[in-house]
CSV table of C-alpha atoms in Angstrom, one decimal:
chain,number,residue,atom,x,y,z
D,1,UNK,CA,21.4,55.1,-44.3
D,2,UNK,CA,21.5,51.6,-42.9
D,3,UNK,CA,25.1,51.3,-42.0
D,4,UNK,CA,25.3,50.2,-38.4
D,5,UNK,CA,26.1,46.6,-37.3
D,6,UNK,CA,24.3,46.7,-34.0
D,7,UNK,CA,21.7,48.7,-32.1
D,8,UNK,CA,21.6,49.3,-28.4
D,9,UNK,CA,18.8,50.7,-26.3
D,10,UNK,CA,19.6,51.9,-22.8
D,11,UNK,CA,22.6,54.2,-22.0
D,12,UNK,CA,23.1,53.6,-18.3
D,13,UNK,CA,26.6,52.6,-17.2
D,14,UNK,CA,26.4,49.0,-18.5
D,15,UNK,CA,24.9,50.0,-21.9
D,16,UNK,CA,27.5,52.8,-22.5
D,17,UNK,CA,30.4,50.6,-21.7
D,18,UNK,CA,29.2,47.7,-23.9
D,19,UNK,CA,28.8,50.2,-26.8
D,20,UNK,CA,32.4,51.5,-26.3
D,21,UNK,CA,33.6,47.8,-26.1
D,22,UNK,CA,31.9,47.1,-29.4
D,23,UNK,CA,33.4,50.2,-30.9
D,24,UNK,CA,36.8,49.1,-29.8
D,25,UNK,CA,36.3,45.9,-31.8
D,26,UNK,CA,35.4,47.7,-35.0
D,27,UNK,CA,31.6,47.4,-34.9
D,28,UNK,CA,29.4,50.4,-35.9
D,29,UNK,CA,26.8,50.9,-33.2
D,30,UNK,CA,23.6,52.9,-33.2
D,31,UNK,CA,22.3,53.9,-29.7
D,32,UNK,CA,19.0,55.1,-28.3
D,33,UNK,CA,17.9,56.1,-24.8
D,34,UNK,CA,14.5,57.1,-23.5
D,35,UNK,CA,15.9,60.3,-22.2
D,36,UNK,CA,17.2,62.1,-25.3
D,37,UNK,CA,19.7,64.3,-23.4
D,38,UNK,CA,21.7,61.2,-22.4
D,39,UNK,CA,22.2,60.3,-26.0
D,40,UNK,CA,23.7,63.7,-26.8
D,41,UNK,CA,25.8,63.6,-23.6
D,42,UNK,CA,27.2,60.2,-24.5
D,43,UNK,CA,28.0,61.2,-28.1
D,44,UNK,CA,29.7,64.4,-27.0
D,45,UNK,CA,31.5,62.7,-24.1
D,46,UNK,CA,32.7,59.0,-23.9
D,47,UNK,CA,31.7,58.3,-27.5
D,48,UNK,CA,33.3,61.5,-29.0
D,49,UNK,CA,35.3,60.7,-32.1
D,50,UNK,CA,34.0,57.2,-32.5
D,51,UNK,CA,31.8,55.7,-35.2
D,52,UNK,CA,28.7,55.6,-33.0
D,53,UNK,CA,25.4,57.0,-34.2
D,54,UNK,CA,22.7,58.4,-32.0
D,55,UNK,CA,19.0,57.8,-32.7
D,56,UNK,CA,16.4,59.9,-31.0
D,57,UNK,CA,13.6,57.5,-31.7
D,58,UNK,CA,13.3,53.7,-32.1
D,59,UNK,CA,12.2,54.3,-35.8
D,60,UNK,CA,15.4,56.1,-36.4
D,61,UNK,CA,17.5,53.4,-34.6
D,62,UNK,CA,16.0,50.7,-36.8
D,63,UNK,CA,16.6,52.7,-39.9
D,64,UNK,CA,20.3,52.9,-39.1
D,65,UNK,CA,20.8,49.1,-38.9
D,66,UNK,CA,21.9,46.7,-41.5
D,67,UNK,CA,19.7,43.7,-42.2
D,68,UNK,CA,19.2,41.4,-40.4
D,69,UNK,CA,18.8,44.0,-37.7
D,70,UNK,CA,20.2,43.3,-34.3
D,71,UNK,CA,19.0,45.4,-31.3
D,72,UNK,CA,20.2,44.9,-27.8
D,73,UNK,CA,18.2,46.1,-24.8
D,74,UNK,CA,20.1,47.2,-21.7
D,75,UNK,CA,17.3,48.5,-19.6
D,76,UNK,CA,15.7,47.6,-16.3
D,77,UNK,CA,14.2,44.1,-16.1
D,78,UNK,CA,10.5,43.7,-15.9
D,79,UNK,CA,7.7,45.8,-17.5
D,80,UNK,CA,10.2,48.1,-19.2
D,81,UNK,CA,11.6,45.3,-21.3
D,82,UNK,CA,8.0,44.3,-22.3
D,83,UNK,CA,7.2,47.9,-23.3
D,84,UNK,CA,10.4,48.2,-25.4
D,85,UNK,CA,9.7,44.9,-27.2
D,86,UNK,CA,6.1,46.1,-27.8
D,87,UNK,CA,7.4,49.2,-29.4
D,88,UNK,CA,10.3,47.6,-31.3
D,89,UNK,CA,8.5,44.5,-32.8
D,90,UNK,CA,6.3,46.4,-35.3
D,91,UNK,CA,9.5,48.2,-36.6
D,92,UNK,CA,11.4,44.9,-37.3
D,93,UNK,CA,10.8,42.1,-39.7
D,94,UNK,CA,11.3,38.4,-40.0
D,95,UNK,CA,14.8,37.3,-39.2
D,96,UNK,CA,15.7,40.3,-37.1
D,97,UNK,CA,17.0,39.9,-33.6
D,98,UNK,CA,16.0,41.4,-30.2
D,99,UNK,CA,18.6,40.7,-27.5
D,100,UNK,CA,17.8,41.4,-23.9
D,101,UNK,CA,21.0,41.8,-22.0
D,102,UNK,CA,19.5,42.9,-18.6
D,103,UNK,CA,18.9,40.8,-15.5
D,104,UNK,CA,15.6,39.5,-16.6
D,105,UNK,CA,13.8,36.5,-15.0
D,106,UNK,CA,14.2,33.4,-17.2
D,107,UNK,CA,10.5,32.7,-17.3
D,108,UNK,CA,9.9,36.2,-18.8
D,109,UNK,CA,12.5,35.3,-21.4
D,110,UNK,CA,10.7,32.1,-22.2
D,111,UNK,CA,7.5,34.0,-22.7
D,112,UNK,CA,9.2,36.7,-24.8
D,113,UNK,CA,10.9,34.1,-26.9
D,114,UNK,CA,7.6,32.5,-27.9
D,115,UNK,CA,5.8,35.8,-28.4
D,116,UNK,CA,8.4,37.0,-30.8
D,117,UNK,CA,8.7,33.7,-32.5
D,118,UNK,CA,5.1,34.0,-33.6
D,119,UNK,CA,6.1,37.3,-35.3
D,120,UNK,CA,9.1,35.8,-37.0
D,121,UNK,CA,11.5,37.8,-34.9
D,122,UNK,CA,14.4,36.0,-33.1
D,123,UNK,CA,14.7,36.6,-29.3
D,124,UNK,CA,17.8,36.1,-27.3
D,125,UNK,CA,18.0,36.5,-23.5
D,126,UNK,CA,21.6,36.9,-22.4
D,127,UNK,CA,23.1,37.1,-19.0
D,128,UNK,CA,26.0,39.5,-18.8
D,129,UNK,CA,28.3,39.5,-15.7
D,130,UNK,CA,31.3,41.6,-14.8
D,131,UNK,CA,29.8,45.0,-13.8
D,132,UNK,CA,30.8,48.2,-15.5
D,133,UNK,CA,34.5,47.3,-15.8
D,134,UNK,CA,33.6,44.0,-17.3
D,135,UNK,CA,31.2,45.6,-19.8
D,136,UNK,CA,34.0,47.9,-20.8
D,137,UNK,CA,36.9,45.5,-21.0
D,138,UNK,CA,35.3,42.1,-21.4
D,139,UNK,CA,32.4,40.5,-19.5
D,140,UNK,CA,31.2,36.9,-19.3
D,141,UNK,CA,28.2,36.6,-21.6
D,142,UNK,CA,25.6,33.8,-21.4
D,143,UNK,CA,23.2,34.0,-24.4
D,144,UNK,CA,20.2,31.7,-24.9
D,145,UNK,CA,17.0,31.7,-27.0
D,146,UNK,CA,16.5,31.4,-30.7
D,147,UNK,CA,19.3,29.2,-31.8
D,148,UNK,CA,19.0,30.4,-35.5
D,149,UNK,CA,20.0,33.9,-34.2
D,150,UNK,CA,23.2,32.7,-32.5
D,151,UNK,CA,25.3,33.0,-35.7
D,152,UNK,CA,24.0,36.6,-36.2
D,153,UNK,CA,25.2,37.9,-32.8
D,154,UNK,CA,28.0,35.5,-32.1
D,155,UNK,CA,30.8,37.6,-33.8
D,156,UNK,CA,29.9,40.6,-31.8
D,157,UNK,CA,29.3,39.0,-28.4
D,158,UNK,CA,32.4,36.8,-28.6
D,159,UNK,CA,34.5,39.8,-29.7
D,160,UNK,CA,33.5,41.9,-26.7
D,161,UNK,CA,33.6,39.0,-24.1
D,162,UNK,CA,36.5,38.4,-21.7
D,163,UNK,CA,39.1,36.0,-23.0
D,164,UNK,CA,40.9,33.2,-21.3
D,165,UNK,CA,44.7,32.9,-21.5
D,166,UNK,CA,44.4,30.8,-24.7
D,167,UNK,CA,42.1,33.4,-26.3
D,168,UNK,CA,38.9,31.4,-25.8
D,169,UNK,CA,36.0,33.9,-25.4
D,170,UNK,CA,33.9,33.7,-22.2
D,171,UNK,CA,30.7,33.6,-24.2
D,172,UNK,CA,29.0,30.5,-25.5
D,173,UNK,CA,25.5,29.3,-26.3
D,174,UNK,CA,23.6,28.2,-23.2
D,175,UNK,CA,20.4,26.7,-24.8
D,176,UNK,CA,16.9,27.6,-26.0
D,177,UNK,CA,14.3,30.1,-24.9
D,178,UNK,CA,15.2,31.2,-21.2
D,179,UNK,CA,18.4,29.2,-20.8
D,180,UNK,CA,20.7,32.2,-21.0
D,181,UNK,CA,19.0,34.1,-18.2
D,182,UNK,CA,18.7,31.0,-16.1
D,183,UNK,CA,22.4,30.5,-16.2
D,184,UNK,CA,22.9,34.1,-15.2
D,185,UNK,CA,20.4,33.7,-12.4
D,186,UNK,CA,22.3,30.8,-11.0
D,187,UNK,CA,25.6,32.7,-11.4
D,188,UNK,CA,24.1,35.4,-9.2
D,189,UNK,CA,22.9,32.9,-6.7
D,190,UNK,CA,26.3,31.4,-6.4
D,191,UNK,CA,27.6,35.0,-6.1
D,192,UNK,CA,25.3,35.5,-3.1
D,193,UNK,CA,26.5,32.3,-1.5
D,194,UNK,CA,30.2,33.0,-1.9
D,195,UNK,CA,29.9,36.6,-0.7
D,196,UNK,CA,28.1,35.3,2.4
D,197,UNK,CA,30.9,32.7,3.0
D,198,UNK,CA,33.5,35.4,2.8
D,199,UNK,CA,31.6,37.6,5.1
D,200,UNK,CA,31.3,34.8,7.7
D,201,UNK,CA,35.0,34.2,7.4
D,202,UNK,CA,35.6,37.9,8.0
D,203,UNK,CA,33.3,37.7,11.0
D,204,UNK,CA,35.3,34.9,12.6
D,205,UNK,CA,38.6,36.6,11.9
D,206,UNK,CA,37.4,39.9,13.4
D,207,UNK,CA,35.4,38.7,16.4
D,208,UNK,CA,36.9,35.3,17.3
D,209,UNK,CA,40.5,35.7,16.3
D,210,UNK,CA,40.7,39.4,17.0
D,211,UNK,CA,42.7,40.1,13.8
D,212,UNK,CA,43.1,43.7,12.6
D,213,UNK,CA,41.8,44.7,9.2
D,214,UNK,CA,45.3,45.1,7.9
D,215,UNK,CA,46.1,41.5,9.0
D,216,UNK,CA,42.9,40.3,7.4
D,217,UNK,CA,43.7,42.1,4.1
D,218,UNK,CA,47.2,40.4,4.1
D,219,UNK,CA,45.7,37.0,4.7
D,220,UNK,CA,43.1,37.4,1.9
D,221,UNK,CA,45.9,38.5,-0.5
D,222,UNK,CA,47.9,35.4,0.5
D,223,UNK,CA,44.8,33.2,-0.1
D,224,UNK,CA,44.2,34.8,-3.4
D,225,UNK,CA,47.6,33.5,-4.6
D,226,UNK,CA,46.6,29.9,-3.9
D,227,UNK,CA,43.6,27.6,-4.2
D,228,UNK,CA,41.2,30.4,-3.1
D,229,UNK,CA,42.1,32.6,-6.0
D,230,UNK,CA,39.0,34.5,-7.1
D,231,UNK,CA,37.8,38.0,-7.9
D,232,UNK,CA,35.7,38.2,-4.7
D,233,UNK,CA,38.7,37.2,-2.5
D,234,UNK,CA,40.8,39.8,-4.4
D,235,UNK,CA,38.3,42.7,-3.9
D,236,UNK,CA,37.7,41.6,-0.3
D,237,UNK,CA,41.4,42.2,0.4
D,238,UNK,CA,41.2,45.6,-1.2
D,239,UNK,CA,38.2,46.5,0.9
D,240,UNK,CA,39.7,45.4,4.2
D,241,UNK,CA,42.8,47.4,3.5
D,242,UNK,CA,40.9,50.6,2.7
D,243,UNK,CA,40.9,53.4,5.3
D,244,UNK,CA,38.5,56.2,5.8
D,245,UNK,CA,39.5,59.9,6.1
D,246,UNK,CA,40.5,59.3,9.8
D,247,UNK,CA,42.6,56.3,8.7
D,248,UNK,CA,40.2,53.9,10.4
D,249,UNK,CA,39.0,50.8,8.4
D,250,UNK,CA,36.3,52.1,6.0
D,251,UNK,CA,34.4,48.8,6.1
D,252,UNK,CA,33.7,49.4,9.8
D,253,UNK,CA,31.9,52.6,8.9
D,254,UNK,CA,29.5,50.8,6.6
D,255,UNK,CA,26.1,49.9,8.0
D,256,UNK,CA,25.7,46.1,8.3
D,257,UNK,CA,22.5,45.9,6.4
D,258,UNK,CA,22.9,44.2,3.0
D,259,UNK,CA,20.7,45.0,0.0
D,260,UNK,CA,19.6,42.7,-2.8
D,261,UNK,CA,18.0,43.0,-6.2
D,262,UNK,CA,16.2,39.7,-6.4
D,263,UNK,CA,18.3,37.3,-8.5
D,264,UNK,CA,19.4,35.3,-5.4
D,265,UNK,CA,15.8,34.9,-4.3
D,266,UNK,CA,14.8,33.8,-7.9
D,267,UNK,CA,17.5,31.2,-7.7
D,268,UNK,CA,16.2,29.8,-4.4
D,269,UNK,CA,12.6,29.9,-5.6
D,270,UNK,CA,13.5,28.0,-8.8
D,271,UNK,CA,15.4,25.4,-6.7
D,272,UNK,CA,12.3,24.9,-4.5
D,273,UNK,CA,10.1,24.5,-7.6
D,274,UNK,CA,12.4,22.0,-9.1
D,275,UNK,CA,13.0,20.1,-5.9
D,276,UNK,CA,16.8,20.8,-5.6
D,277,UNK,CA,18.3,21.4,-2.2
D,278,UNK,CA,20.1,24.7,-2.9
D,279,UNK,CA,20.6,25.2,0.8
D,280,UNK,CA,23.7,27.4,0.8
D,281,UNK,CA,22.5,30.1,-1.6
D,282,UNK,CA,19.1,30.1,0.2
D,283,UNK,CA,20.8,30.7,3.5
D,284,UNK,CA,22.8,33.5,2.0
D,285,UNK,CA,19.5,35.1,0.8
D,286,UNK,CA,18.0,34.8,4.2
D,287,UNK,CA,21.2,36.2,5.8
D,288,UNK,CA,20.8,39.4,3.8
D,289,UNK,CA,17.1,39.5,4.9
D,290,UNK,CA,18.2,39.1,8.6
D,291,UNK,CA,20.9,41.8,8.2
D,292,UNK,CA,18.2,44.2,7.1
D,293,UNK,CA,16.6,43.9,10.6
D,294,UNK,CA,19.2,46.2,12.0
D,295,UNK,CA,17.1,47.9,14.7
D,296,UNK,CA,15.6,44.6,15.9
D,297,UNK,CA,19.1,43.1,16.1
D,298,UNK,CA,20.5,45.9,18.1
D,299,UNK,CA,17.6,45.5,20.7
D,300,UNK,CA,18.1,41.8,20.8
D,301,UNK,CA,21.8,42.1,21.4
D,302,UNK,CA,21.0,43.9,24.6
D,303,UNK,CA,18.4,41.3,25.8
D,304,UNK,CA,19.5,37.9,24.6
D,305,UNK,CA,22.8,36.8,26.2
D,306,UNK,CA,25.7,35.5,24.1
D,307,UNK,CA,27.3,32.2,25.0
D,308,UNK,CA,30.4,32.3,27.2
D,309,UNK,CA,33.3,30.8,25.2
D,310,UNK,CA,37.0,31.5,25.0
D,311,UNK,CA,38.7,31.4,21.6
D,312,UNK,CA,42.1,30.1,22.6
D,313,UNK,CA,43.1,28.2,19.5
D,314,UNK,CA,46.5,28.8,18.0
D,315,UNK,CA,46.0,31.5,15.3
D,316,UNK,CA,47.8,29.6,12.5
D,317,UNK,CA,45.6,26.5,13.2
D,318,UNK,CA,42.4,28.5,13.1
D,319,UNK,CA,43.5,30.2,9.9
D,320,UNK,CA,44.2,26.8,8.3
D,321,UNK,CA,40.7,25.7,9.3
D,322,UNK,CA,39.2,28.9,7.9
D,323,UNK,CA,40.9,28.4,4.5
D,324,UNK,CA,39.8,24.8,4.3
D,325,UNK,CA,36.3,25.7,5.3
D,326,UNK,CA,35.9,28.5,2.8
D,327,UNK,CA,37.3,26.4,0.0
D,328,UNK,CA,35.1,23.3,0.7
D,329,UNK,CA,32.0,25.5,1.2
D,330,UNK,CA,32.7,27.2,-2.2
D,331,UNK,CA,32.9,23.7,-3.8
D,332,UNK,CA,29.6,22.7,-2.3
D,333,UNK,CA,27.9,25.9,-3.5
D,334,UNK,CA,29.0,25.1,-7.0
D,335,UNK,CA,27.9,21.5,-6.6
D,336,UNK,CA,24.4,22.6,-5.7
D,337,UNK,CA,24.3,25.1,-8.5
D,338,UNK,CA,25.2,22.5,-11.1
D,339,UNK,CA,22.5,20.1,-9.6
D,340,UNK,CA,20.0,22.9,-10.3
D,341,UNK,CA,21.3,23.2,-13.9
D,342,UNK,CA,20.9,19.4,-14.4
D,343,UNK,CA,17.3,19.4,-13.2
D,344,UNK,CA,16.4,22.6,-15.1
D,345,UNK,CA,17.8,21.1,-18.3
D,346,UNK,CA,15.5,18.1,-17.9
D,347,UNK,CA,12.5,20.2,-17.0
D,348,UNK,CA,12.8,22.8,-19.7
D,349,UNK,CA,14.5,20.7,-22.5
D,350,UNK,CA,17.7,22.6,-22.5
D,351,UNK,CA,20.9,21.0,-24.0
D,352,UNK,CA,23.3,22.5,-21.4
D,353,UNK,CA,27.0,21.9,-21.6
D,354,UNK,CA,28.1,22.1,-17.9
D,355,UNK,CA,31.8,22.2,-18.8
D,356,UNK,CA,31.2,25.2,-21.1
D,357,UNK,CA,29.3,27.0,-18.4
D,358,UNK,CA,32.2,26.6,-16.0
D,359,UNK,CA,34.6,27.7,-18.7
D,360,UNK,CA,32.9,30.9,-19.6
D,361,UNK,CA,32.7,31.8,-15.9
D,362,UNK,CA,36.6,31.6,-15.6
D,363,UNK,CA,37.1,35.3,-16.6
D,364,UNK,CA,35.1,38.5,-16.8
D,365,UNK,CA,32.3,37.6,-14.3
D,366,UNK,CA,32.0,38.3,-10.6
D,367,UNK,CA,32.4,34.6,-9.5
D,368,UNK,CA,35.5,34.0,-11.6
D,369,UNK,CA,37.9,31.8,-9.6
D,370,UNK,CA,40.6,29.2,-10.0
D,371,UNK,CA,38.2,26.5,-8.9
D,372,UNK,CA,36.2,26.8,-12.1
D,373,UNK,CA,39.1,25.3,-14.2
D,374,UNK,CA,38.8,22.1,-12.0
D,375,UNK,CA,35.0,22.1,-12.4
D,376,UNK,CA,35.3,22.5,-16.2
D,377,UNK,CA,37.8,19.6,-16.2
D,378,UNK,CA,35.5,17.4,-14.1
D,379,UNK,CA,32.6,17.7,-16.5
D,380,UNK,CA,34.8,17.3,-19.6
D,381,UNK,CA,36.3,14.1,-18.2
D,382,UNK,CA,32.9,12.7,-17.4
D,383,UNK,CA,30.0,14.2,-19.5
D,384,UNK,CA,27.4,12.3,-17.5
D,385,UNK,CA,28.8,13.2,-14.1
D,386,UNK,CA,25.9,12.8,-11.7
D,387,UNK,CA,27.2,15.3,-9.1
D,388,UNK,CA,30.3,17.5,-8.9
D,389,UNK,CA,31.1,16.0,-5.5
D,390,UNK,CA,31.6,12.6,-7.1
D,391,UNK,CA,34.4,13.9,-9.4
D,392,UNK,CA,37.9,12.4,-8.4
D,393,UNK,CA,39.6,15.8,-7.8
D,394,UNK,CA,36.6,17.2,-5.8
D,395,UNK,CA,36.4,14.0,-3.7
D,396,UNK,CA,40.1,14.6,-2.8
D,397,UNK,CA,39.3,18.2,-1.7
D,398,UNK,CA,36.4,17.0,0.4
D,399,UNK,CA,38.6,14.6,2.2
D,400,UNK,CA,41.4,17.2,2.7
D,401,UNK,CA,39.2,20.1,3.7
D,402,UNK,CA,36.3,18.4,5.5
D,403,UNK,CA,37.9,18.5,9.0
D,404,UNK,CA,38.5,22.2,8.7
D,405,UNK,CA,34.9,22.9,7.8
D,406,UNK,CA,33.7,20.9,10.8
D,407,UNK,CA,36.0,22.7,13.2
D,408,UNK,CA,34.9,26.1,11.9
D,409,UNK,CA,31.1,25.3,12.1
D,410,UNK,CA,31.6,24.0,15.6
D,411,UNK,CA,33.7,27.1,16.6
D,412,UNK,CA,31.0,29.4,15.4
D,413,UNK,CA,28.3,27.5,17.3
D,414,UNK,CA,30.2,27.5,20.5
D,415,UNK,CA,31.1,31.2,20.2
D,416,UNK,CA,27.7,32.4,19.1
D,417,UNK,CA,28.9,33.6,15.7
D,418,UNK,CA,26.3,33.0,13.0
D,419,UNK,CA,27.6,30.9,10.1
D,420,UNK,CA,24.5,30.1,8.1
D,421,UNK,CA,26.3,29.4,4.8
D,422,UNK,CA,29.1,27.3,6.2
D,423,UNK,CA,26.6,25.4,8.3
D,424,UNK,CA,24.4,24.8,5.3
D,425,UNK,CA,27.4,23.5,3.3
D,426,UNK,CA,28.3,21.0,6.0
D,427,UNK,CA,24.8,19.8,6.6
D,428,UNK,CA,24.3,19.3,2.9
D,429,UNK,CA,27.5,17.4,2.6
D,430,UNK,CA,26.6,15.1,5.5
D,431,UNK,CA,23.1,14.6,4.1
D,432,UNK,CA,24.4,13.9,0.6
D,433,UNK,CA,26.9,11.3,1.8
D,434,UNK,CA,24.3,9.5,4.0
D,435,UNK,CA,23.1,6.2,2.6
D,436,UNK,CA,20.1,6.3,5.0
D,437,UNK,CA,18.4,9.5,6.3
D,438,UNK,CA,15.6,9.7,8.9
D,439,UNK,CA,13.1,10.5,6.1
D,440,UNK,CA,11.6,7.1,6.8
D,441,UNK,CA,10.1,8.5,10.0
D,442,UNK,CA,8.9,11.5,8.2
D,443,UNK,CA,7.1,9.3,5.7
D,444,UNK,CA,5.6,7.2,8.5
D,445,UNK,CA,4.3,10.4,10.1
D,446,UNK,CA,2.8,11.6,6.8
D,447,UNK,CA,1.0,8.3,6.4
D,448,UNK,CA,-0.2,8.3,10.1
D,449,UNK,CA,-1.9,11.7,9.9
D,450,UNK,CA,-2.7,12.0,6.2
D,451,UNK,CA,-2.7,8.5,4.7
D,452,UNK,CA,0.0,9.7,2.3
D,453,UNK,CA,1.5,6.2,1.9
D,454,UNK,CA,5.1,5.1,1.8
D,455,UNK,CA,7.5,2.9,-0.1
D,456,UNK,CA,9.3,0.0,1.6
D,457,UNK,CA,12.9,-1.0,1.5
D,458,UNK,CA,11.9,-4.6,0.8
D,459,UNK,CA,9.6,-3.8,-2.2
D,460,UNK,CA,10.3,-2.3,-5.6
D,461,UNK,CA,10.4,1.5,-5.9
D,462,UNK,CA,7.1,2.9,-7.1
D,463,UNK,CA,5.0,0.5,-5.0
D,464,UNK,CA,3.2,2.3,-2.2
D,465,UNK,CA,1.8,1.0,1.1
D,466,UNK,CA,-0.5,2.4,3.8
D,467,UNK,CA,-0.8,1.3,7.5
D,468,UNK,CA,-3.8,1.8,9.6
D,469,UNK,CA,-1.7,3.1,12.5
D,470,UNK,CA,-4.5,3.7,15.0
D,471,UNK,CA,-6.8,0.8,14.1
D,472,UNK,CA,-9.5,3.4,13.4
D,473,UNK,CA,-8.7,4.3,9.9
D,474,UNK,CA,-9.6,2.6,6.6
D,475,UNK,CA,-8.0,1.6,3.4
D,476,UNK,CA,-8.6,4.9,1.6
D,477,UNK,CA,-5.3,6.8,1.0
D,478,UNK,CA,-4.4,10.2,-0.3
D,479,UNK,CA,-3.1,10.7,-3.8
D,480,UNK,CA,0.6,10.1,-4.1
D,481,UNK,CA,2.4,13.2,-5.4
D,482,UNK,CA,5.5,15.3,-4.8
D,483,UNK,CA,4.9,19.0,-4.2
């Protein structure tokens, strides 16, 4: 009997917790998993006593759903999603909805959107952030795709999403085809960047200031009560305070080789394709890659001498600089992320609401922070804001915190402590505020060796010139293009 409001395929941790969340809010859910034993274990365990139906085949799952049928996929991104869609599509009809809630690449979502549109089936690609706890208690949800399907899933998704203090759900429509997964991708890129910034701050505290892990945990907790309030600062304090069985800091027992699943790399690749200088996130991705070279780094440490430098700054002054540096670098990371949103919206025809994106990130997701309220306000105050760094409140923070960022980057350079994300933030800031960069020499070089032409400051934009620099060239020039 078709009695269920929603179907979900994939009963790993995220899938199970989302189903329980839906059940908490009064929705009847039918579930399916490729491994049948997991269905039975879930129904007899976490789902016991709830109005949740198990389906041991996709045919049975579809038969349990009310029309229009809504099926959510919570499975591994990539070929598994394509295989599930291929099996599901013949079982569904016009007006039904397939919602991919995994970490899929946005270009795959664009392709799937058009493929299913031809069959009359609505496709939604939705980013979901918050981990297993968020999935259970309220994540940030970023849906995009077939807009006609939004009213069909909106009641469920907004019910299970995290809520702001005023009750606003952290779930809103992001745009057509692949917009939802693009927003989640950039979220994850910013997450990479902020995690790296925090790690660099920890590195300086530990190796330059000589702070104990208990002292660092206390400082992070204090910071979390102020302008650096965020989920990642909060959990960093908890991690730094945790002891192993021998009462030594547990974090010091963890191998310094960071893993990654690819969403940060996707963000950097997309920025390169769209011509956006997403330097901070990209340095964070490379920092993880460098960390993976553990054995090489150990050898290099014994062969390449470190600089001789004494960290003799007053501790309180250094901590004030660190707080300023971390806050301003966080701002710059968001500024770059929203630059990428603006260009993607133009490229892919997405009607993105930047204030709404900032708003739904304020609770539930991994990058939730107090700063996002100011970012939301900045875009609501000026809908056509060209860059976050030009908003009045943000300009004030740049002026206030800029000196601290400069001191910290210089301190790292003198002491041989790598600060790739902080350094990228400062270099980007200085580049962005420069009315004239040395790219004029770059263009002259390109014209010298490749006849690539250049524009002149005393001529209209779009008018190109070529110089026969050696006296041996001709008038023929290379095509003008940007790659």
